[in-house]
XYZ file of C-alpha atoms in Angstrom:
709
model
C -51.729 -10.081 71.911
C -50.101 -13.512 72.182
C -46.342 -13.285 72.753
C -44.333 -15.570 70.484
C -40.757 -15.626 69.134
C -42.030 -14.857 65.626
C -42.906 -11.293 66.710
C -39.207 -10.511 67.250
C -37.862 -11.678 63.878
C -35.698 -9.237 61.944
C -36.248 -6.488 61.058
C -37.626 -5.650 64.501
C -38.836 -2.100 65.401
C -39.427 -1.563 69.133
C -41.483 1.615 68.670
C -43.775 -0.028 66.206
C -44.149 -3.018 68.560
C -45.245 -0.748 71.504
C -47.630 1.216 69.285
C -49.240 -1.977 68.071
C -49.586 -3.273 71.659
C -51.200 0.006 72.818
C -53.527 0.086 69.820
C -54.781 -3.458 70.561
C -55.441 -2.616 74.255
C -59.016 -1.268 74.875
C -58.687 2.386 76.036
C -55.013 2.477 75.252
C -55.040 4.078 71.818
C -56.506 7.148 70.161
C -59.629 5.311 69.126
C -62.728 6.940 70.708
C -60.923 10.187 71.501
C -59.460 11.446 74.777
C -62.504 10.401 76.811
C -61.992 6.714 75.907
C -58.287 6.693 76.981
C -57.690 4.539 80.123
C -54.095 4.779 81.440
C -54.616 2.238 84.197
C -55.839 -0.319 81.741
C -52.861 0.399 79.521
C -50.405 0.133 82.449
C -51.940 -3.141 83.510
C -51.674 -4.477 79.970
C -47.984 -3.402 79.766
C -47.179 -5.140 83.111
C -48.864 -8.349 82.017
C -47.059 -8.241 78.688
C -43.718 -7.714 80.436
C -44.334 -10.842 82.500
C -45.108 -12.774 79.307
C -41.880 -11.523 77.760
C -39.872 -12.686 80.802
C -41.414 -16.136 80.608
C -40.690 -16.250 76.858
C -37.065 -15.234 77.490
C -36.622 -18.011 80.072
C -38.150 -20.545 77.700
C -35.845 -19.469 74.844
C -32.789 -19.482 77.147
C -33.473 -23.080 78.204
C -33.819 -24.076 74.588
C -30.510 -22.375 73.688
C -28.687 -24.165 76.519
C -30.137 -27.483 75.374
C -28.951 -26.872 71.772
C -25.482 -25.793 72.916
C -25.116 -28.950 74.990
C -26.217 -31.067 72.023
C -23.721 -29.257 69.733
C -20.781 -29.842 72.106
C -21.668 -33.526 72.345
C -21.844 -33.950 68.569
C -18.521 -32.052 68.132
C -16.770 -34.520 70.456
C -18.232 -37.479 68.578
C -17.088 -35.996 65.224
C -13.576 -35.358 66.559
C -13.348 -39.021 67.658
C -14.445 -40.151 64.161
C -11.816 -37.933 62.482
C -9.066 -39.344 64.718
C -10.151 -42.911 63.857
C -10.085 -42.078 60.123
C -6.588 -40.527 60.403
C -5.267 -43.670 62.109
C -6.858 -45.849 59.391
C -5.384 -43.651 56.625
C -1.902 -43.850 58.168
C -2.077 -47.620 58.280
C -3.265 -47.760 54.637
C -0.402 -45.437 53.568
C 2.160 -47.681 55.257
C 0.706 -50.694 53.452
C 0.864 -48.776 50.127
C 4.548 -47.933 50.664
C 5.348 -51.553 51.381
C 3.467 -52.637 48.241
C 5.253 -50.019 46.107
C 8.657 -51.166 47.349
C 7.745 -54.765 46.578
C 6.572 -53.860 43.032
C 9.801 -51.939 42.390
C 11.836 -54.912 43.572
C 9.923 -57.298 41.283
C 10.252 -54.880 38.304
C 14.002 -54.631 38.823
C 14.270 -58.393 38.855
C 12.163 -58.665 35.671
C 14.303 -56.071 33.841
C 17.481 -57.815 34.905
C 16.081 -61.133 33.759
C 15.030 -59.564 30.429
C 18.548 -58.169 29.900
C 20.011 -61.571 30.615
C 17.592 -63.241 28.204
C 18.343 -60.631 25.525
C 22.056 -61.087 26.041
C 21.615 -64.795 25.449
C 19.032 -64.516 22.639
C 20.748 -61.835 20.519
C 23.909 -63.844 19.833
C 21.735 -66.872 19.223
C 19.614 -64.954 16.661
C 22.745 -63.648 14.995
C 24.138 -67.117 14.835
C 20.912 -68.456 13.319
C 20.862 -65.578 10.795
C 24.530 -66.172 9.952
C 23.907 -69.871 9.492
C 20.941 -69.119 7.238
C 22.980 -66.673 5.132
C 25.838 -69.175 4.922
C 23.394 -71.754 3.590
C 22.238 -69.349 0.873
C 25.851 -68.344 0.210
C 26.759 -71.987 -0.355
C 24.028 -72.217 -2.985
C 25.629 -69.323 -4.869
C 29.018 -70.942 -4.330
C 27.758 -74.219 -5.814
C 26.089 -72.374 -8.656
C 22.655 -73.909 -8.046
C 19.864 -71.956 -6.271
C 17.762 -74.660 -4.722
C 15.907 -72.664 -2.043
C 12.279 -71.904 -2.689
C 12.775 -68.269 -1.683
C 14.808 -67.624 -4.836
C 12.474 -69.484 -7.164
C 9.040 -68.431 -5.863
C 7.937 -65.017 -7.269
C 5.590 -64.565 -4.310
C 8.572 -64.554 -1.925
C 10.380 -61.764 -3.741
C 10.307 -59.550 -0.640
C 12.097 -62.210 1.479
C 14.524 -62.941 -1.378
C 15.307 -59.212 -1.683
C 16.147 -59.027 2.024
C 18.486 -62.038 1.758
C 20.222 -60.930 -1.433
C 20.723 -57.417 -0.075
C 22.526 -58.825 2.966
C 24.541 -61.268 0.841
C 25.523 -58.388 -1.437
C 26.901 -56.458 1.540
C 28.824 -59.523 2.726
C 30.217 -60.140 -0.756
C 31.688 -56.639 -0.827
C 34.013 -57.643 2.020
C 35.270 -60.851 0.402
C 38.605 -60.921 -1.517
C 38.096 -60.693 -5.256
C 40.672 -63.288 -6.346
C 39.090 -66.154 -4.395
C 35.396 -65.247 -4.633
C 35.136 -63.423 -7.973
C 32.683 -65.952 -9.400
C 30.311 -66.001 -6.419
C 30.463 -62.216 -6.092
C 29.417 -61.894 -9.732
C 26.525 -64.317 -9.207
C 25.309 -62.443 -6.106
C 25.617 -59.111 -7.945
C 23.696 -60.505 -10.894
C 20.920 -61.762 -8.626
C 20.983 -58.430 -6.759
C 20.423 -56.430 -9.947
C 17.855 -58.916 -11.226
C 15.778 -58.622 -8.049
C 16.192 -54.844 -8.073
C 14.883 -54.742 -11.640
C 11.940 -56.991 -10.744
C 11.050 -54.811 -7.759
C 11.095 -51.643 -9.863
C 8.905 -53.345 -12.474
C 6.549 -54.468 -9.723
C 6.447 -50.915 -8.335
C 5.712 -49.490 -11.785
C 2.921 -51.997 -12.409
C 1.391 -51.271 -8.988
C 1.533 -47.531 -9.711
C -0.324 -48.006 -12.974
C -2.949 -50.114 -11.231
C -3.227 -47.503 -8.446
C -2.392 -50.059 -5.696
C -1.024 -47.757 -3.004
C -0.471 -50.564 -0.482
C 1.639 -52.639 -2.883
C 3.621 -49.567 -3.910
C 4.361 -48.844 -0.243
C 5.574 -52.452 0.353
C 7.869 -52.479 -2.693
C 9.228 -48.998 -1.915
C 10.049 -50.118 1.640
C 12.019 -53.103 0.247
C 13.825 -50.996 -2.369
C 14.780 -48.433 0.267
C 17.919 -50.525 1.090
C 18.836 -51.044 -2.551
C 20.974 -48.797 -4.690
C 18.129 -48.621 -7.185
C 15.838 -46.804 -4.762
C 16.677 -43.476 -6.439
C 15.799 -44.999 -9.804
C 12.478 -46.152 -8.336
C 11.750 -42.532 -7.324
C 12.719 -41.360 -10.822
C 10.364 -43.863 -12.407
C 7.582 -42.759 -10.069
C 8.172 -39.071 -10.932
C 8.230 -39.773 -14.653
C 5.080 -41.861 -14.544
C 3.277 -39.210 -12.426
C 3.719 -36.677 -15.206
C 2.295 -38.892 -17.933
C -0.959 -37.323 -19.115
C -0.695 -34.471 -16.604
C 0.041 -31.735 -19.173
C -2.907 -31.866 -21.513
C -3.960 -28.202 -21.253
C -2.103 -25.183 -22.599
C -1.463 -23.795 -19.110
C 1.652 -25.501 -17.768
C 1.446 -23.614 -14.457
C -2.098 -24.717 -13.649
C -1.257 -28.269 -14.725
C 1.802 -28.289 -12.444
C -0.177 -27.018 -9.448
C -2.896 -29.629 -9.990
C -0.318 -32.411 -10.462
C 1.567 -31.574 -7.254
C -1.678 -31.253 -5.305
C -2.732 -34.722 -6.453
C 0.649 -36.391 -5.958
C 1.392 -34.853 -2.548
C -1.046 -37.099 -0.664
C 0.035 -40.216 -2.540
C 3.720 -39.577 -1.848
C 3.028 -39.468 1.879
C 1.317 -42.860 1.724
C 3.967 -44.591 -0.402
C 7.423 -43.333 0.597
C 9.129 -43.201 3.977
C 10.629 -39.752 3.223
C 7.870 -37.980 1.265
C 9.461 -34.500 1.568
C 12.544 -35.634 -0.384
C 10.430 -37.287 -3.117
C 8.171 -34.234 -3.387
C 11.175 -31.913 -3.634
C 12.696 -34.102 -6.359
C 9.403 -34.093 -8.291
C 9.202 -30.273 -8.169
C 12.855 -29.940 -9.139
C 12.278 -32.256 -12.113
C 9.256 -30.207 -13.245
C 11.133 -26.889 -12.936
C 14.260 -28.102 -14.710
C 12.375 -29.736 -17.564
C 8.787 -28.649 -18.176
C 8.948 -25.075 -16.887
C 12.409 -24.276 -18.178
C 11.520 -25.545 -21.657
C 8.259 -23.574 -21.597
C 10.032 -20.351 -20.541
C 12.780 -20.793 -23.112
C 10.278 -21.377 -25.900
C 8.172 -18.331 -24.981
C 11.091 -15.931 -24.566
C 13.451 -17.020 -27.323
C 10.831 -16.573 -30.028
C 10.425 -12.830 -29.219
C 13.765 -11.869 -27.679
C 15.203 -10.373 -30.849
C 12.074 -9.794 -32.938
C 9.637 -8.072 -30.533
C 11.219 -6.552 -27.422
C 7.902 -5.248 -26.087
C 6.316 -8.696 -26.204
C 9.507 -10.213 -24.815
C 9.390 -7.948 -21.738
C 5.683 -8.652 -21.254
C 6.276 -12.405 -21.547
C 9.247 -12.278 -19.186
C 7.224 -10.389 -16.563
C 4.193 -12.651 -16.946
C 6.234 -15.863 -16.811
C 8.210 -14.685 -13.787
C 5.053 -13.636 -11.932
C 3.320 -16.930 -12.673
C 6.408 -18.941 -11.698
C 6.735 -17.139 -8.351
C 2.983 -17.587 -7.764
C 3.351 -21.298 -8.493
C 6.299 -21.475 -6.072
C 4.157 -19.812 -3.396
C 1.507 -22.534 -3.855
C 4.119 -25.301 -3.783
C 5.634 -23.900 -0.558
C 2.520 -25.168 1.234
C 3.804 -28.734 0.762
C 6.423 -30.380 2.964
C 9.665 -29.998 1.006
C 12.164 -30.046 3.841
C 13.411 -27.494 6.341
C 14.551 -24.777 3.886
C 11.890 -25.005 1.198
C 11.798 -21.255 0.426
C 15.505 -21.178 -0.422
C 15.062 -24.362 -2.466
C 12.234 -22.863 -4.549
C 14.031 -19.532 -4.965
C 17.062 -21.351 -6.310
C 14.923 -23.240 -8.848
C 13.382 -19.959 -10.071
C 16.804 -18.332 -10.293
C 18.153 -21.224 -12.376
C 15.361 -20.727 -14.906
C 15.449 -16.925 -15.212
C 19.037 -15.945 -14.336
C 20.202 -15.721 -17.958
C 17.244 -13.455 -18.797
C 17.347 -11.271 -15.681
C 21.028 -10.413 -16.163
C 20.241 -8.404 -19.296
C 16.749 -7.303 -18.257
C 17.442 -3.693 -17.243
C 19.471 -2.962 -20.389
C 16.656 -4.234 -22.592
C 14.124 -2.324 -20.481
C 16.019 0.953 -20.905
C 16.551 0.440 -24.650
C 12.892 -0.412 -25.179
C 11.632 2.481 -23.060
C 13.937 4.930 -24.837
C 12.883 3.712 -28.293
C 9.186 3.469 -27.429
C 9.061 6.951 -25.872
C 10.855 8.514 -28.829
C 8.405 6.799 -31.208
C 5.366 8.084 -29.257
C 6.685 11.640 -29.380
C 7.669 11.476 -33.036
C 4.276 10.066 -33.995
C 2.629 13.012 -32.243
C 4.785 15.626 -33.999
C 4.238 13.886 -37.326
C 0.469 14.106 -36.791
C 0.915 17.876 -36.383
C 3.153 18.104 -39.477
C 5.767 19.624 -37.232
C 9.509 19.333 -37.704
C 10.956 19.390 -34.215
C 13.429 22.217 -33.691
C 16.655 21.561 -31.782
C 16.614 23.224 -28.378
C 19.741 24.296 -26.526
C 22.089 23.908 -29.549
C 23.740 26.515 -31.753
C 21.359 29.310 -32.786
C 20.816 30.743 -36.231
C 20.056 34.421 -36.761
C 16.277 33.975 -36.532
C 16.508 31.996 -33.299
C 18.971 34.519 -31.836
C 16.531 37.347 -32.576
C 13.778 35.304 -30.928
C 15.842 34.729 -27.763
C 16.676 38.469 -27.537
C 13.019 39.360 -28.054
C 11.941 36.927 -25.342
C 14.264 38.374 -22.761
C 14.022 42.076 -23.604
C 10.566 42.498 -25.197
C 12.265 44.453 -27.987
C 10.286 44.541 -31.264
C 12.622 42.488 -33.457
C 10.006 41.361 -35.904
C 7.012 39.046 -35.683
C 6.959 36.036 -33.348
C 6.640 32.446 -34.498
C 3.035 31.614 -35.348
C 2.000 28.231 -33.922
C -1.650 28.695 -35.055
C -2.799 28.054 -31.496
C -1.025 24.682 -31.189
C 0.420 24.080 -27.713
C 2.446 21.015 -28.786
C 1.306 19.311 -25.583
C -0.888 16.229 -25.635
C -2.473 14.438 -22.718
C -2.743 11.339 -24.876
C 1.008 11.377 -25.419
C 1.582 11.962 -21.714
C -0.745 9.116 -20.725
C 1.046 6.784 -23.148
C 4.482 7.773 -21.798
C 3.355 7.405 -18.183
C 1.697 4.079 -18.928
C 4.848 2.715 -20.541
C 6.876 3.941 -17.570
C 4.394 2.486 -15.091
C 4.702 -0.920 -16.771
C 8.483 -0.512 -16.637
C 8.363 0.265 -12.899
C 6.167 -2.807 -12.301
C 8.553 -5.045 -14.243
C 11.550 -3.472 -12.518
C 10.014 -4.140 -9.098
C 9.579 -7.867 -9.761
C 12.485 -8.641 -12.095
C 15.295 -6.658 -10.438
C 17.533 -8.055 -7.755
C 16.619 -6.346 -4.437
C 20.083 -4.768 -4.235
C 19.746 -3.329 -7.773
C 16.097 -2.256 -7.518
C 16.662 1.411 -6.444
C 19.358 1.891 -9.099
C 17.216 0.401 -11.877
C 14.165 2.409 -10.832
C 16.307 5.562 -10.908
C 17.388 4.790 -14.499
C 13.752 4.421 -15.561
C 12.885 7.696 -13.809
C 15.671 9.492 -15.712
C 14.240 8.231 -19.001
C 10.795 9.524 -17.985
C 12.294 12.921 -17.162
C 14.167 12.969 -20.446
C 11.210 12.191 -22.692
C 8.253 13.638 -20.773
C 9.736 16.666 -19.015
C 12.531 17.653 -21.411
C 11.538 16.397 -24.868
C 7.817 17.131 -24.484
C 6.957 19.686 -21.779
C 10.158 21.730 -21.927
C 10.102 21.733 -25.734
C 6.474 22.910 -25.721
C 7.410 25.694 -23.306
C 10.235 26.797 -25.590
C 7.911 26.825 -28.596
C 5.247 28.571 -26.527
C 7.723 31.265 -25.448
C 8.798 31.845 -29.021
C 5.126 32.166 -30.058
C 4.304 34.926 -27.563
C 3.873 38.178 -29.515
C 5.580 41.401 -28.524
C 3.848 43.776 -26.164
C 3.005 46.232 -28.982
C 1.363 43.562 -31.188
C -2.243 44.221 -32.192
C -5.001 41.598 -31.900
C -2.475 39.063 -30.599
C -3.631 35.560 -29.771
C -2.220 34.591 -26.379
C -1.924 30.815 -26.524
C 0.745 30.539 -23.848
C -1.914 30.381 -21.111
C -3.204 27.201 -22.791
C 0.352 25.846 -22.621
C 0.429 26.715 -18.912
C -2.879 24.934 -18.316
C -1.836 21.752 -20.083
C 1.661 21.779 -18.564
C 0.089 22.126 -15.114
C -2.236 19.158 -15.717
C 0.612 17.052 -17.111
C 2.878 17.798 -14.194
C 0.182 16.689 -11.739
C 0.073 13.338 -13.570
C 3.874 13.158 -13.480
C 3.927 13.932 -9.752
C 1.264 11.281 -9.061
C 3.307 8.613 -10.818
C 6.406 9.718 -8.928
C 4.616 9.219 -5.600
C 2.597 6.109 -6.475
C 5.100 4.019 -8.445
C 8.639 5.325 -7.931
C 8.647 6.245 -4.242
C 7.849 2.705 -2.955
C 10.871 1.386 -4.905
C 13.444 3.911 -3.621
C 12.020 5.148 -0.302
C 14.568 3.260 1.822
C 17.650 3.820 -0.360
C 20.105 6.687 -1.009
C 18.622 6.991 -4.511
C 15.651 8.786 -2.956
C 17.753 11.928 -2.487
C 18.924 11.823 -6.110
C 15.384 11.422 -7.420
C 14.031 14.252 -5.285
C 16.917 16.497 -6.359
C 16.336 15.671 -10.042
C 12.610 16.289 -9.696
C 13.235 19.633 -7.971
C 15.726 20.633 -10.666
C 13.245 19.851 -13.454
C 10.452 21.729 -11.670
C 12.612 24.796 -11.168
C 13.674 24.833 -14.837
C 10.065 24.630 -15.993
C 8.922 27.228 -13.450
C 11.518 29.699 -14.766
C 10.162 29.294 -18.291
C 6.561 29.412 -17.111
C 7.266 32.584 -15.129
C 8.977 34.138 -18.151
C 6.094 33.193 -20.431
C 3.431 34.399 -17.994
C 5.288 37.697 -17.506
C 5.516 38.279 -21.254
C 1.887 37.217 -21.685
C 0.829 39.767 -19.068
C 2.846 42.377 -20.974
C 0.934 41.435 -24.102
C -2.366 41.727 -22.236
C -1.409 45.179 -20.991
C -0.286 46.077 -24.528
C -3.681 45.023 -25.879
C -5.432 47.108 -23.235
C -3.168 50.064 -24.033
C -4.034 49.667 -27.700
C -7.773 49.654 -26.902
C -7.461 52.793 -24.798
C -5.343 54.521 -27.429
C -7.810 53.838 -30.221
C -11.127 54.117 -28.364
C -10.504 56.905 -25.850
C -11.047 60.415 -27.202
C -9.943 63.664 -25.613
C -13.482 64.979 -25.874
C -14.643 62.127 -23.590
C -13.469 64.076 -20.547
C -14.029 67.609 -21.969
C -17.433 67.321 -23.647
C -18.564 70.229 -25.761
C -22.023 70.132 -24.201
C -21.608 69.645 -20.458
C -25.349 69.312 -19.965
C -25.962 66.606 -22.564
C -23.786 63.661 -21.357
C -25.977 60.527 -21.256
C -23.442 57.663 -21.000
C -22.502 55.907 -17.741
C -18.924 55.194 -18.812
C -16.832 55.504 -21.956
C -16.574 52.987 -24.793
C -12.871 52.519 -24.121
C -13.621 51.601 -20.500
C -16.290 49.143 -21.576
C -13.996 47.342 -24.035
C -11.062 47.223 -21.613
C -13.229 45.755 -18.841
C -14.628 43.132 -21.207
C -11.089 42.220 -22.299
C -9.851 42.061 -18.685
C -12.742 39.813 -17.635
C -11.916 37.359 -20.432
C -8.251 37.260 -19.417
C -9.118 36.746 -15.739
C -11.270 33.742 -16.675
C -8.436 32.401 -18.828
C -5.959 32.706 -15.937
C -8.321 30.883 -13.569
C -8.784 28.028 -16.053
C -5.063 27.772 -16.739
C -3.798 27.588 -13.157
C -4.711 26.365 -9.714
C -3.975 27.022 -6.072
C -1.863 29.993 -5.056
C -0.580 30.447 -8.603
C -3.960 31.955 -9.554
C -3.732 34.629 -6.843
C -0.080 35.349 -7.641
C -0.672 35.898 -11.369
C -3.911 37.835 -10.864
C -2.188 40.072 -8.328
C 0.531 40.917 -10.840
C -2.022 41.378 -13.621
C -4.170 43.574 -11.377
C -1.232 45.782 -10.399
C -0.302 46.262 -14.062
C -3.955 46.921 -14.924
C -4.102 49.614 -12.250
C -0.818 51.159 -13.380
C -2.073 51.321 -16.967
C -5.361 52.994 -16.000
C -3.551 55.380 -13.632
C -1.083 56.461 -16.306
C -3.842 56.644 -18.909
C -5.986 59.009 -16.848
C -3.063 61.361 -16.374
C -2.926 61.988 -20.137
C -6.154 64.060 -20.242
C -7.624 67.317 -18.922
C -10.968 67.108 -17.149
C -13.915 69.451 -17.025
C -16.416 69.086 -14.235
C -18.613 66.690 -16.231
C -15.513 64.990 -17.675
C -14.275 64.354 -14.142
C -17.617 62.773 -13.279
C -17.286 60.543 -16.330
C -13.724 59.605 -15.291
C -15.071 58.659 -11.857
C -17.695 56.481 -13.577
C -14.963 54.827 -15.665
C -12.867 54.129 -12.573
C -15.932 52.770 -10.776
C -16.420 50.381 -13.684
C -12.716 49.460 -13.562
C -13.106 48.840 -9.820
C -16.149 46.623 -10.425
C -14.054 44.664 -12.935
C -11.211 44.452 -10.370
C -13.548 42.672 -7.953
C -13.418 39.652 -10.277
C -9.730 39.295 -9.388
C -10.702 38.477 -5.767
C -7.391 40.014 -4.693
C -7.635 42.553 -1.821
C -4.556 44.479 -2.967
C -5.940 45.107 -6.463
C -9.290 46.240 -5.094
C -7.516 48.560 -2.649
C -5.500 50.146 -5.490
C -8.655 50.907 -7.464
C -10.386 52.243 -4.343
C -7.491 54.666 -3.969
C -7.649 55.569 -7.667
C -11.369 56.204 -7.310
C -10.652 58.534 -4.391
C -8.010 60.343 -6.480
C -10.537 60.894 -9.254
C -12.792 62.681 -6.762
C -10.181 65.457 -6.802
C -11.233 66.149 -10.408
C -14.767 67.256 -9.410
C -14.572 68.438 -5.788
C -15.292 72.147 -5.177
C -12.132 74.280 -4.857
C -12.992 75.277 -1.318
C -13.316 71.627 -0.215
C -10.158 70.451 -1.993
C -7.888 70.667 1.033
C -10.397 68.802 3.206
C -10.747 65.994 0.640
C -6.946 65.645 0.370
C -6.854 65.078 4.113
C -9.484 62.326 3.905
C -8.922 58.750 5.092
C -8.027 57.283 1.685
C -5.761 60.107 0.503
C -3.990 61.287 3.646
C -1.168 58.715 3.325
C -0.473 59.404 -0.359
C 2.371 61.541 -1.637
C 1.197 65.148 -1.976
C 2.967 65.387 -5.331
C 0.660 62.624 -6.603
C -2.386 64.506 -5.326
C -1.092 67.700 -6.882
C -0.525 65.965 -10.224
C -4.181 64.815 -10.307
C -5.485 68.264 -9.386
C -3.394 69.767 -12.212
C -5.512 67.749 -14.686
C -8.548 69.966 -13.957
C -9.339 72.591 -16.584
C -9.985 75.094 -13.773
C -6.596 74.494 -12.149
C -5.162 77.875 -13.183
C -8.351 79.988 -13.180
C -9.230 78.811 -9.667
C -5.597 78.957 -8.496
C -5.793 75.419 -7.071
C -2.010 75.171 -6.839
C -2.048 77.308 -3.704
C -3.444 74.357 -1.744
C -0.184 72.441 -2.333
C 2.367 75.243 -1.891
């Protein structure tokens, strides 16, 4: 194998190299088996290869030494070149410094010479200008203007410059000696000023921006410059208000004029500000006055709508105009213009808002009661005899005569509520935009009080009072319980009221002390209504229990639980039980429809407890035979199935216990003690257990009392 440097390039593996060398040597590898292996031949090959490697190493070493020598030689040559370049650079830098010093010296000389020339030339120019002005002054003094500059219309710009300077000079001259010449200069001054303004106006009509810019630059030093701006503003507005929308016309006009003002005048921000001020104080103010004055006393609703709409559109227009360059404090400038237009209307806004809202709300309510042919009764005032009896009956459930019949009318209307809330929402929106920021929470609070007065007091609270007076007494037969409908509608209405409180009132008062007052007022109103709702629901539940008691009293017979033929009882439960369960199911559905959330569970719990108490007391009125006890158990099982509809664990538990008590009516006398010790009955009072056992017809014959002695 030829030995070259390429064989040792990275990555190099010595073991692999030896294996390859042995494999290439005849008799040195595993080829041909053990018999073909020749160690001497392999050793000889290794020795020869080692000699080749030594020769290769010497050859490479000589080459490395040669390259190192060459590298050191080239490094010395490069170092010499760098030193030569550094010396050349140093020389060039010295030359540059000398040149820079020379240039600075020459520049200083030139500046000094320029100052000297200016010092000589400036007085000379002033002298020439003074001589020229004196020449023109002499012409005015002589009374004859001979110079071409005063007689050639094309040189009006030069004439304006001269007459403006002469006018300033004339102001310093004594009046007694130069009255005549001063008058002539003033006359020429005003004549040229008038000509320039006419020229500016003509150029504006022709649309010659360049000529307008030239004339405006000349007039800038004249007293009539402000009049020139006024003429420009007036002429800009000619033909600009052809549509019925003054706000859109104003925005379009300012957008069009803004670019032109920048090209014509040297101070465009001042001209633009004056244009906008002129529009606000004339066009907009006249438009607002016309719109508002025609409805201020005849149609307050339309007046408030117009005021809100005009204010919104004016502020929106001001926001668009703030994009233009109107000076450093443009927002304050525009706010002041808006305030000047609306201040006289905004001062009386909240009083008109309150009066309108009070009148409008009262009208909505009265229209509703009129549609029901109802004469609204005074609430909370002196009571007549009938009302006094009604109040006593409400609070004591004493039978003081029939209740007021409302024919199922709740005297609550979602349409009325929506109208009241909509009017109030519009009032909140107007209040938010038209009130001063410092008065906003106070004004919003006033509007909220009006909402409480008309919605909560005059409508909901009144309906609750009427609903309470319409609840029949507990002993009434076939009573219609409409108060649950009142509860349902009052609940829905209050959700709408609460939503408006959070959505429209809270953002207006959230960061002010009025928030506490509003929350307190809202809580107070809620608590007052909850007291009346609780009273009405309690009395309604009493009526429900009274109806159930009436059903049991009329439908339940004593023979139901002591049948004459013990072996011929085919019914699963009694008729009275069936009718009571049907009635209870209807009332449970009514409660669920009328309420939501935890209120449903609270009312159904109370209803269920009273239902259980009624059934418990009812069962204790009868004596039970063996088959009658079985029928009582079936009745209670049906009552318990009905109680499951309540979805209240406590009610179901009470009926489970009652069902266990009824088992005492049928259990064998010998097993009675064991049953009383059962899981469901062991925690009950033994007197209660004894009372149930006493209802058995075999209580005395079987001497069952001994189990409780």
